[in-house]
mmCIF file of N, CA and C in Angstrom:
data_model
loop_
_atom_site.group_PDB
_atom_site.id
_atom_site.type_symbol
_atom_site.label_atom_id
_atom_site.label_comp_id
_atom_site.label_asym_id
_atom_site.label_seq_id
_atom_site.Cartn_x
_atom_site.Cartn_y
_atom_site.Cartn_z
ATOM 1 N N UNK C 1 66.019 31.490 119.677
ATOM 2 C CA UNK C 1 65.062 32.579 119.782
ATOM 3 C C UNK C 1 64.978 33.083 121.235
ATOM 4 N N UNK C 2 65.216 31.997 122.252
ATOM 5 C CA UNK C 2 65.163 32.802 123.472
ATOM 6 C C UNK C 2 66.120 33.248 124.241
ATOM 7 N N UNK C 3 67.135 33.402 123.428
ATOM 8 C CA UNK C 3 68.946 33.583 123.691
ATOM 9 C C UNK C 3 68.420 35.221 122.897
ATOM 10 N N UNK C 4 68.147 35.238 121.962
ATOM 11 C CA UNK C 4 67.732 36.527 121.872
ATOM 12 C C UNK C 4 66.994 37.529 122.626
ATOM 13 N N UNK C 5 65.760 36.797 122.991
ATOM 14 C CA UNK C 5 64.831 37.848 123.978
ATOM 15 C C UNK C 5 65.744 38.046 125.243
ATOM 16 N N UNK C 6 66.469 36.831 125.809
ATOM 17 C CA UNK C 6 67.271 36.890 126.874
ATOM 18 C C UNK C 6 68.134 38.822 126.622
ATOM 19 N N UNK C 7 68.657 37.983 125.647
ATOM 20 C CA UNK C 7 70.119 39.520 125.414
ATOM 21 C C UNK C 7 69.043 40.865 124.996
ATOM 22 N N UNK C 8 67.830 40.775 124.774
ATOM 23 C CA UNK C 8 67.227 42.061 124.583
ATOM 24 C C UNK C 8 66.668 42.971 125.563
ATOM 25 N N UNK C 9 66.233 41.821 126.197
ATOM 26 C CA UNK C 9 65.613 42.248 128.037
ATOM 27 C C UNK C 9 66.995 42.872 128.873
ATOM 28 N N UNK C 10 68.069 41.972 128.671
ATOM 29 C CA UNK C 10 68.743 42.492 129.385
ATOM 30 C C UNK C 10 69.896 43.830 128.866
ATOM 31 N N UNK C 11 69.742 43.630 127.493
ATOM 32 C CA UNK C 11 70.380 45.186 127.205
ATOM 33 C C UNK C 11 69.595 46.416 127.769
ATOM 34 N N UNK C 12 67.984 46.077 127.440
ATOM 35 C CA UNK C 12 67.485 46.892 127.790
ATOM 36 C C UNK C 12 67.412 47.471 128.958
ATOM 37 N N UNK C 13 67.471 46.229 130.093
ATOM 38 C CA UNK C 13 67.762 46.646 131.669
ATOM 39 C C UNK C 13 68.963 47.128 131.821
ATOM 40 N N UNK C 14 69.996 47.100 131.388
ATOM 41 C CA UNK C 14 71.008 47.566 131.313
ATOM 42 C C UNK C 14 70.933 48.792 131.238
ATOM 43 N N UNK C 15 70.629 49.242 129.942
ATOM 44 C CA UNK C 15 70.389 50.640 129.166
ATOM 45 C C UNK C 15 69.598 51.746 129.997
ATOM 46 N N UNK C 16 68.909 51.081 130.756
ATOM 47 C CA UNK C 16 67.989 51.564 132.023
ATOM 48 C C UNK C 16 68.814 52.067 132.938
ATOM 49 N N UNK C 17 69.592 51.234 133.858
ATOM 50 C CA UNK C 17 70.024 51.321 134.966
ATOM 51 C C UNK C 17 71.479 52.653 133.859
ATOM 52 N N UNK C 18 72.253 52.362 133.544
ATOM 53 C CA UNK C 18 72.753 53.684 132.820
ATOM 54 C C UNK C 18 72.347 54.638 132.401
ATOM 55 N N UNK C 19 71.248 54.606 132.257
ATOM 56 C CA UNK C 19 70.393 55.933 131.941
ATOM 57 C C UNK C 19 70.371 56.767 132.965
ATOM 58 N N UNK C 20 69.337 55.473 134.195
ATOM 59 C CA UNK C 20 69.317 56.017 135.707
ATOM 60 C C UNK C 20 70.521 57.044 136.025
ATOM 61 N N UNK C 21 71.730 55.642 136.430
ATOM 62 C CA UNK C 21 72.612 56.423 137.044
ATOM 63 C C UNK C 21 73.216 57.531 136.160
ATOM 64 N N UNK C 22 73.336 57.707 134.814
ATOM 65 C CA UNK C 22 73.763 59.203 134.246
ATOM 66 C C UNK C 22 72.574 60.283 134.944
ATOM 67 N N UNK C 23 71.710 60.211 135.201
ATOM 68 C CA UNK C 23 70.748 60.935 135.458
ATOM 69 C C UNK C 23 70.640 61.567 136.933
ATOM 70 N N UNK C 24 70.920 60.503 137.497
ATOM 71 C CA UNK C 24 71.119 60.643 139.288
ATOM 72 C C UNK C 24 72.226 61.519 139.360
ATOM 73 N N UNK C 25 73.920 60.507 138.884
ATOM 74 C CA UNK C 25 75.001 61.047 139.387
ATOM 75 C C UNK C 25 75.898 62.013 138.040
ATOM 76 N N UNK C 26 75.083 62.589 137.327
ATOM 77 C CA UNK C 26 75.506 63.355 136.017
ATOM 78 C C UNK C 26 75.745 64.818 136.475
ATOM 79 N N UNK C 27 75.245 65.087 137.120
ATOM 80 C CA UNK C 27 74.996 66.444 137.628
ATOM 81 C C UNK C 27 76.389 66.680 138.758
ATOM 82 N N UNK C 28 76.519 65.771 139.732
ATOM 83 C CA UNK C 28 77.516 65.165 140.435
ATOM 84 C C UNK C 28 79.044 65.080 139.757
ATOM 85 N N UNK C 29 78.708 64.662 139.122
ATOM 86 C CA UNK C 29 80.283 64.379 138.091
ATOM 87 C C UNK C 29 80.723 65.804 137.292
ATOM 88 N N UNK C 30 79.640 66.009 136.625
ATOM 89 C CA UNK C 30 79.883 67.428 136.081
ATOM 90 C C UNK C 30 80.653 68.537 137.185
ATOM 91 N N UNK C 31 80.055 68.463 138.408
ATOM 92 C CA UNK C 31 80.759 69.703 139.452
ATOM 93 C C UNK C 31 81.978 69.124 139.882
ATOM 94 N N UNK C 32 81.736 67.938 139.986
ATOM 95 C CA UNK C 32 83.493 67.226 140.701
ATOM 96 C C UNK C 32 84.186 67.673 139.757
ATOM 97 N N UNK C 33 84.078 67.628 137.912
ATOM 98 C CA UNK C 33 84.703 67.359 136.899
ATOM 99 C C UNK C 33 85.356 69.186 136.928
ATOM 100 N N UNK C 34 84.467 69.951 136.925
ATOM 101 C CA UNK C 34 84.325 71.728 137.113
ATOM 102 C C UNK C 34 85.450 72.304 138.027
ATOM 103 N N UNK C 35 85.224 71.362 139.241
ATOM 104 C CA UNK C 35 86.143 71.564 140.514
ATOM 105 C C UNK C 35 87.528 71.058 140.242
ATOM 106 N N UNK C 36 87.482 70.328 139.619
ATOM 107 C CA UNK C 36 88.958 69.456 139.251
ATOM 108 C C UNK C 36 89.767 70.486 138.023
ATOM 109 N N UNK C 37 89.008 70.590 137.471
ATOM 110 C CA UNK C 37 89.332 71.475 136.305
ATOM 111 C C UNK C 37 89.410 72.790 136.352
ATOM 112 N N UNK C 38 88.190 73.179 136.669
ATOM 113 C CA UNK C 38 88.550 75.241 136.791
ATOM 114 C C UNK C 38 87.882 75.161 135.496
ATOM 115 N N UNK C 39 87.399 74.664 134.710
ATOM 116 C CA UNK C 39 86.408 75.125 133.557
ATOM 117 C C UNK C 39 85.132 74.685 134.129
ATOM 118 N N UNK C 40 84.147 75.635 133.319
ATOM 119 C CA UNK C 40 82.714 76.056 133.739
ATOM 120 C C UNK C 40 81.760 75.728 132.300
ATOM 121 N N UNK C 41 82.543 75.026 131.162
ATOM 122 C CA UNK C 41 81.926 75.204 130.480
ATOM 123 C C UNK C 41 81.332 73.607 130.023
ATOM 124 N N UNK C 42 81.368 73.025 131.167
ATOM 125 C CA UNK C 42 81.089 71.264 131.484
ATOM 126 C C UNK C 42 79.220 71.191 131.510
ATOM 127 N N UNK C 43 78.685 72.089 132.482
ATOM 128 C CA UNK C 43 77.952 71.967 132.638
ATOM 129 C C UNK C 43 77.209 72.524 131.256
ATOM 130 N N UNK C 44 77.621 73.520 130.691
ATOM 131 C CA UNK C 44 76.555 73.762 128.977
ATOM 132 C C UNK C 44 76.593 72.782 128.361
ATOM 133 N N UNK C 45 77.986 71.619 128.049
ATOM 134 C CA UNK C 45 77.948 70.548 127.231
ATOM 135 C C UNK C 45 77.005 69.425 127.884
ATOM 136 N N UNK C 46 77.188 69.346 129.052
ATOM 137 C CA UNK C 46 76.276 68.289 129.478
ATOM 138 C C UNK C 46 74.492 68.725 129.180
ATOM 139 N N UNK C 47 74.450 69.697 129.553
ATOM 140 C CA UNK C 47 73.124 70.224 129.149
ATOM 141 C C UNK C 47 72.500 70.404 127.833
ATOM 142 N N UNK C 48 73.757 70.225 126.557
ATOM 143 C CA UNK C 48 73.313 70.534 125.003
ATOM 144 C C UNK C 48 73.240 69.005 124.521
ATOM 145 N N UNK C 49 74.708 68.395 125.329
ATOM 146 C CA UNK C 49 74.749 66.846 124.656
ATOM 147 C C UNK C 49 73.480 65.712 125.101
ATOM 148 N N UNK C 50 72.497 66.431 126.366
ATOM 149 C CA UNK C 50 71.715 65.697 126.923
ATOM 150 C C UNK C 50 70.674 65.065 125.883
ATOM 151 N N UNK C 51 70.208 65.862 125.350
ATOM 152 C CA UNK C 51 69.048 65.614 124.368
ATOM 153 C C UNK C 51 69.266 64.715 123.382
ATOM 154 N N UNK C 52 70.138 65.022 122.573
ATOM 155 C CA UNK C 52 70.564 64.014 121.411
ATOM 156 C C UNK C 52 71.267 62.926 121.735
ATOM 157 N N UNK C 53 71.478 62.497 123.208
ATOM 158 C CA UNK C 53 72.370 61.662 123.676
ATOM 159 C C UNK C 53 71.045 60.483 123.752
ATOM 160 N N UNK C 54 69.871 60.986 124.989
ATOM 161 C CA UNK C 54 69.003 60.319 124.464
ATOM 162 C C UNK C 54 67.827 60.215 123.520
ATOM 163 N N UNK C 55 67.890 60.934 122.366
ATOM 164 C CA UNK C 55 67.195 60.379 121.546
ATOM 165 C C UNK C 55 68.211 59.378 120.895
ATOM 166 N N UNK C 56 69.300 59.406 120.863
ATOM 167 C CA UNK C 56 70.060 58.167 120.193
ATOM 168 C C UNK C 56 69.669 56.982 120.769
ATOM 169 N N UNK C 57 69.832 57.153 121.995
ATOM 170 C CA UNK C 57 69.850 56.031 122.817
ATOM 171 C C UNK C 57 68.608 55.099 122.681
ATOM 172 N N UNK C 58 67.667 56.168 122.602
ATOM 173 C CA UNK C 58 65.911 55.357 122.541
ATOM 174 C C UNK C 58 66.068 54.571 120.957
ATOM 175 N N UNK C 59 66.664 55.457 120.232
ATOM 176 C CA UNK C 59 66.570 54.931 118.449
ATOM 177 C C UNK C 59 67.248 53.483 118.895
ATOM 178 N N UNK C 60 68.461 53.833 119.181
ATOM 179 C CA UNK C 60 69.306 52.183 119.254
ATOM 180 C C UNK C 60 68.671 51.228 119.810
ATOM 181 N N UNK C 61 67.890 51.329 120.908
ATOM 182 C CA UNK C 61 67.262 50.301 121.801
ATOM 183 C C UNK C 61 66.031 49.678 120.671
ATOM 184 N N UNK C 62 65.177 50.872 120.140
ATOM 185 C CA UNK C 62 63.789 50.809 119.715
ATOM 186 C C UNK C 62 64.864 49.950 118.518
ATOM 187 N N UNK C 63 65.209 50.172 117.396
ATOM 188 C CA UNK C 63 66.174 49.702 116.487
ATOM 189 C C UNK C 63 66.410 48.299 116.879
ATOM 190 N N UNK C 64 66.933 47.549 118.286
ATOM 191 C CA UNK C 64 67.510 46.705 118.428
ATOM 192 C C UNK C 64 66.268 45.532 118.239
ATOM 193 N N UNK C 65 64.947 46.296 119.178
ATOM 194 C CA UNK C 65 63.967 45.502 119.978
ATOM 195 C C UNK C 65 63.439 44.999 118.087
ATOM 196 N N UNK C 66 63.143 46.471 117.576
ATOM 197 C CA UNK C 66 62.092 46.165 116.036
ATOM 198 C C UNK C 66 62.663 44.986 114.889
ATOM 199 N N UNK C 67 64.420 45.071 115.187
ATOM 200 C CA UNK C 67 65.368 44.369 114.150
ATOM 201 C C UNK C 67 65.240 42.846 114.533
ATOM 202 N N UNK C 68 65.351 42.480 116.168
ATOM 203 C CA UNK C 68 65.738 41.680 116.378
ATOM 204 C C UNK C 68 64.555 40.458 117.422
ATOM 205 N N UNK C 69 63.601 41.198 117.648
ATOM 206 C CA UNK C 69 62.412 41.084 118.809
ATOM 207 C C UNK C 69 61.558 40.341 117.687
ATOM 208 N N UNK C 70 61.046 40.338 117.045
ATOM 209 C CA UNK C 70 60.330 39.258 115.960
ATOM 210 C C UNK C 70 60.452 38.686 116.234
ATOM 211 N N UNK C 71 59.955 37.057 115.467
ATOM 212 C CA UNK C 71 60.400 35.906 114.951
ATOM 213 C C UNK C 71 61.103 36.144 113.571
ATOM 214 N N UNK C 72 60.184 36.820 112.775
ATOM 215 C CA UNK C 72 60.658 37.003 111.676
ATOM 216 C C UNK C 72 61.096 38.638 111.409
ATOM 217 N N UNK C 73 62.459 38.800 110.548
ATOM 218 C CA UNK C 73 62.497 40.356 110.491
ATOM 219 C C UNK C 73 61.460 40.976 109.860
ATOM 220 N N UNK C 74 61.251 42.321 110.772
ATOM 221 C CA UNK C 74 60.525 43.509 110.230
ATOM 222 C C UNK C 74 60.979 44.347 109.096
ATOM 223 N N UNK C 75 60.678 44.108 107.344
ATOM 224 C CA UNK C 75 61.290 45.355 106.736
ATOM 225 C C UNK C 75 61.074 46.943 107.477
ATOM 226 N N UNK C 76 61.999 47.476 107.111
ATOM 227 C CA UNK C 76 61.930 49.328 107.842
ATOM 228 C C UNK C 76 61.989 49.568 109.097
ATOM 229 N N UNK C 77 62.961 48.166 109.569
ATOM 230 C CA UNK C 77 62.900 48.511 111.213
ATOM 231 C C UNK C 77 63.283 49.504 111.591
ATOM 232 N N UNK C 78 64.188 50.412 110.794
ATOM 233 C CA UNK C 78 65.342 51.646 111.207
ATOM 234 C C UNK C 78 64.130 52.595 111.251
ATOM 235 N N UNK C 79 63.431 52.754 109.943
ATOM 236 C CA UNK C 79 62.489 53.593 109.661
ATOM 237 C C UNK C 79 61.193 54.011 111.493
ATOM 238 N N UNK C 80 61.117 52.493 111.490
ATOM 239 C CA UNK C 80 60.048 51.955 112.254
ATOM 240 C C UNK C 80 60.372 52.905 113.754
ATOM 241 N N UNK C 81 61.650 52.156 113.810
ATOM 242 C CA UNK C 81 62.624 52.947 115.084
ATOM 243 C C UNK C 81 62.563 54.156 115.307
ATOM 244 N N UNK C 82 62.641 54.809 113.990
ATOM 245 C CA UNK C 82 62.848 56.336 113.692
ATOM 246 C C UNK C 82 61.722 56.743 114.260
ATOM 247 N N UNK C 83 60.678 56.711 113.707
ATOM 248 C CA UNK C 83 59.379 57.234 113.761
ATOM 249 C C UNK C 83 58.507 56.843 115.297
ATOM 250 N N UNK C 84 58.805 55.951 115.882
ATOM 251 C CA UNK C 84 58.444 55.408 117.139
ATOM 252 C C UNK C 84 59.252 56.762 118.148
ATOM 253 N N UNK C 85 60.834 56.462 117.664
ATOM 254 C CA UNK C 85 61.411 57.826 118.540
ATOM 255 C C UNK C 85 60.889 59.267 118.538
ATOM 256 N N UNK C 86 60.646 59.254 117.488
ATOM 257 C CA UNK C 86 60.189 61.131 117.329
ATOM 258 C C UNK C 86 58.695 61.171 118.220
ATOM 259 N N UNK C 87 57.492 60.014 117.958
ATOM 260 C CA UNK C 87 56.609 59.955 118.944
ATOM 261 C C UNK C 87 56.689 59.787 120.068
ATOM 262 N N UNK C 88 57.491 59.612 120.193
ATOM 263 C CA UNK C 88 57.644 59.240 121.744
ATOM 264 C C UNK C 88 58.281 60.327 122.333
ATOM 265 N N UNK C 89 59.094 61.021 122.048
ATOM 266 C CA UNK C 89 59.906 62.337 121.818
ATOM 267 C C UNK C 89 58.730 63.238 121.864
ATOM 268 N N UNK C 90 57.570 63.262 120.638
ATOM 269 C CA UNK C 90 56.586 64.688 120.994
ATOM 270 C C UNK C 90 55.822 64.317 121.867
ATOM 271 N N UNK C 91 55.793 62.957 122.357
ATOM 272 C CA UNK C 91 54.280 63.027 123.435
ATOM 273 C C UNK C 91 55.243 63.336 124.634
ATOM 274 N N UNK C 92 56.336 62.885 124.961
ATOM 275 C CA UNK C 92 56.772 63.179 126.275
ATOM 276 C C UNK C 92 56.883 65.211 126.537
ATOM 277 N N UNK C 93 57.293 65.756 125.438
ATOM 278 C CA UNK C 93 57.066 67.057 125.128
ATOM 279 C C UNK C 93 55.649 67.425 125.766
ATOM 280 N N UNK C 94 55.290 66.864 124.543
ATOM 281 C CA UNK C 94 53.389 67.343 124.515
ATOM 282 C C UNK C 94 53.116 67.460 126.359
ATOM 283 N N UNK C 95 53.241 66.022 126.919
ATOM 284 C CA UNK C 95 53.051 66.187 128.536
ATOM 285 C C UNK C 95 53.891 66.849 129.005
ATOM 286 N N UNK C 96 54.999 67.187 128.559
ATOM 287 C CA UNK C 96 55.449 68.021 130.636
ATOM 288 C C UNK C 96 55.222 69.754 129.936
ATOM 289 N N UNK C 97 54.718 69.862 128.776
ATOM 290 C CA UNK C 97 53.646 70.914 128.488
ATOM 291 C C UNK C 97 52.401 70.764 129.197
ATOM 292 N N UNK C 98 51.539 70.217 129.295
ATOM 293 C CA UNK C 98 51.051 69.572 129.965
ATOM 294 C C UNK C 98 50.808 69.864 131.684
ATOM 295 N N UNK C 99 52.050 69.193 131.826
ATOM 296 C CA UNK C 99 52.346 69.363 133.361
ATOM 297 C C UNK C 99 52.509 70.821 133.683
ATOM 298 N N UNK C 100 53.473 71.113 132.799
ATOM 299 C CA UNK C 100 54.076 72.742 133.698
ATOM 300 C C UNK C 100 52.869 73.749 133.379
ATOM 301 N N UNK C 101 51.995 73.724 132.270
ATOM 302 C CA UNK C 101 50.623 74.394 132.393
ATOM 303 C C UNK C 101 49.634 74.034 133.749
ATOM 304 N N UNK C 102 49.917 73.016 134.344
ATOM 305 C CA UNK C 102 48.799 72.491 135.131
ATOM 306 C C UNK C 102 49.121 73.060 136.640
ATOM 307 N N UNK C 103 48.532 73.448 137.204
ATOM 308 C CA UNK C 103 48.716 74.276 138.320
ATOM 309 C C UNK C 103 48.855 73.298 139.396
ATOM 310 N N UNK C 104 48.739 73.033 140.639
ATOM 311 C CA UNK C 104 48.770 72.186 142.106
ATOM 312 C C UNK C 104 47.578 71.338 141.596
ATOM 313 N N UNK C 105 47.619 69.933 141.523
ATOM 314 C CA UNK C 105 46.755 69.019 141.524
ATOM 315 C C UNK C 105 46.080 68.887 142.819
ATOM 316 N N UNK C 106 44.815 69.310 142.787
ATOM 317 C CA UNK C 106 43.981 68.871 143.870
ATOM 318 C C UNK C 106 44.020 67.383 144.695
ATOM 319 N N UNK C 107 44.694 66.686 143.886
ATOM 320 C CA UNK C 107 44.648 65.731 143.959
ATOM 321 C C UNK C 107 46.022 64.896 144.917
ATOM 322 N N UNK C 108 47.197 66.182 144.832
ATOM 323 C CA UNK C 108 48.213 65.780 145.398
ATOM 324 C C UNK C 108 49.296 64.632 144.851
ATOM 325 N N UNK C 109 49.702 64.104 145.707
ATOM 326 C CA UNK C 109 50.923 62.687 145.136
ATOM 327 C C UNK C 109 50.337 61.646 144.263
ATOM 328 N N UNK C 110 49.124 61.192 144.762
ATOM 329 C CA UNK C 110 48.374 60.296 143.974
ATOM 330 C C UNK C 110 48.133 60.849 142.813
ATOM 331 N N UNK C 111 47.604 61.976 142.396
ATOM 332 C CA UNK C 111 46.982 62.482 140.928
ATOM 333 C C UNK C 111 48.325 62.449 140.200
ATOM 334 N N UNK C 112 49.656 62.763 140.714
ATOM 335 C CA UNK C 112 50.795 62.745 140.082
ATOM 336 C C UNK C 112 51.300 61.617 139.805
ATOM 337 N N UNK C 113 50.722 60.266 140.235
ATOM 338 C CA UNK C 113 51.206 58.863 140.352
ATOM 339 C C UNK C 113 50.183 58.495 138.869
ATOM 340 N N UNK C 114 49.090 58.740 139.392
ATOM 341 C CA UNK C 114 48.299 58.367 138.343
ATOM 342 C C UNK C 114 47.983 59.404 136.447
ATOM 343 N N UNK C 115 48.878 60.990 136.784
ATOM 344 C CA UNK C 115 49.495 61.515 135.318
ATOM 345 C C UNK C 115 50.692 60.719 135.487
ATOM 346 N N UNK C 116 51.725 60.144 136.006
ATOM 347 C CA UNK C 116 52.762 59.510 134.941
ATOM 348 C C UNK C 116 52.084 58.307 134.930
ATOM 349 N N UNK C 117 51.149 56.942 135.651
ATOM 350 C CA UNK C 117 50.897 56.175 134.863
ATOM 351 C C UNK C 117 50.077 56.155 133.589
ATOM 352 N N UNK C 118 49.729 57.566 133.210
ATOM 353 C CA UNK C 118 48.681 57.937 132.026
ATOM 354 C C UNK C 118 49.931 57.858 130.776
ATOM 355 N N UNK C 119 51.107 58.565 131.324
ATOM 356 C CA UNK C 119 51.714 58.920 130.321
ATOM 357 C C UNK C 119 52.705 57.411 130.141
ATOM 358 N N UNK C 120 52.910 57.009 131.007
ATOM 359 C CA UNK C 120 53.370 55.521 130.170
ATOM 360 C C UNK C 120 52.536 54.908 129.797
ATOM 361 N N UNK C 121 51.277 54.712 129.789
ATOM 362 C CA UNK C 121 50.394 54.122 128.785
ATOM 363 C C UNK C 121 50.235 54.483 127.704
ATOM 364 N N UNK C 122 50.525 55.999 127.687
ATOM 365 C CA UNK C 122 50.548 56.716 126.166
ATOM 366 C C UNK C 122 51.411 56.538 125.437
ATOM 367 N N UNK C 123 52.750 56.155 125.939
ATOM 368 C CA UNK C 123 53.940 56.116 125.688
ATOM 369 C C UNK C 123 54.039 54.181 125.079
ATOM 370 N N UNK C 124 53.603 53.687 125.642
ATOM 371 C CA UNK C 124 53.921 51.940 125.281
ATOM 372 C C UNK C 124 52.578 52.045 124.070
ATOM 373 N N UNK C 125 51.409 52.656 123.916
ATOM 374 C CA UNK C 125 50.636 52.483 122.959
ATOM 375 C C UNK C 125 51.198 53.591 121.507
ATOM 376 N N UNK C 126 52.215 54.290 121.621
ATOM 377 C CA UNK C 126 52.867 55.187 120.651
ATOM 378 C C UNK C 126 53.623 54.290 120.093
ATOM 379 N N UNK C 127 54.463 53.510 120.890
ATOM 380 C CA UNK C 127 55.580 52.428 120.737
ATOM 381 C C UNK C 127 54.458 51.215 120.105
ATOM 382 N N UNK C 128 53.561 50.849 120.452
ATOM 383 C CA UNK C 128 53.214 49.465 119.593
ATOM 384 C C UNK C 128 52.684 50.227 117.941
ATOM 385 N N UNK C 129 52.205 51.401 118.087
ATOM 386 C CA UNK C 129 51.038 51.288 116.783
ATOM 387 C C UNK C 129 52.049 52.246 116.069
ATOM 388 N N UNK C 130 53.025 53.153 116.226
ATOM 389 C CA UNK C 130 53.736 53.205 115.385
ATOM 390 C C UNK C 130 54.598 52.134 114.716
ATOM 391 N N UNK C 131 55.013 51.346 115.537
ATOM 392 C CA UNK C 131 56.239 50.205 114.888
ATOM 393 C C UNK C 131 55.019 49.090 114.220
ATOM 394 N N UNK C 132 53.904 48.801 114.374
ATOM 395 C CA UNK C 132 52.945 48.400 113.695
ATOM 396 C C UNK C 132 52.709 49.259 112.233
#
């Protein structure tokens, strides 16, 4: 059982740090890739494949954690997965609606520290009570 949590934590850190770096150096690769090539049409695919790349990605992880993160299996983990992703999917929506409505925070760096720690709290309580 703890050969499991082991390999779950660390896919997940994994899955992280690849996320990261697609995210950092994606943009990077795309123009090297543009420049190398002489096609321009790198950057629309990266920009269309972005979305569904990670909602897969969240399903597989959420999928792995619901299938395998128990003691005992969860019936409808896929389901469970499913539905955890799409929430998590409209609240992150819902906020940077949210955000881009919200004008200069009076509040500065801190008020912005303390809306994304709002929204990962919203985000880990979407993730428990849906897969519940």
């Amino acid at each position: 059982m703890r050969l499991i949590g082991v390999a779950l934590t660390a896919g997940a850190g994994l899955s992280l740090v690849l996320v990261s770096l697609f995210v950092v150096l994606g943009g990077a690769a795309v123009v090297f890739l543009q420049e190398l090539t002489g096609w321009d049409g790198l950057e629309q695919i990266r920009l269309g494949l972005g979305f569904p790349a990670a909602f897969l990605g969240l399903y597989l992880v959420l999928y792995a954690i619901y299938r395998w993160g128990p003691p005992e299996p969860i019936s409808g983990a896929a389901l469970g997965a499913l539905a955890s992703t799409v929430a998590a999917v409209l609240t992150s929506v819902a906020y940077s609606i949210y955000l881009s409505r919200l004008s200069a925070s009076p509040f500065g760096v801190l008020g912005a520290l303390g809306l994304a720690l709002l929204w990962l709290q919203v985000i880990a309580y979407v993730l428990l009570f849906v897969a519940a």
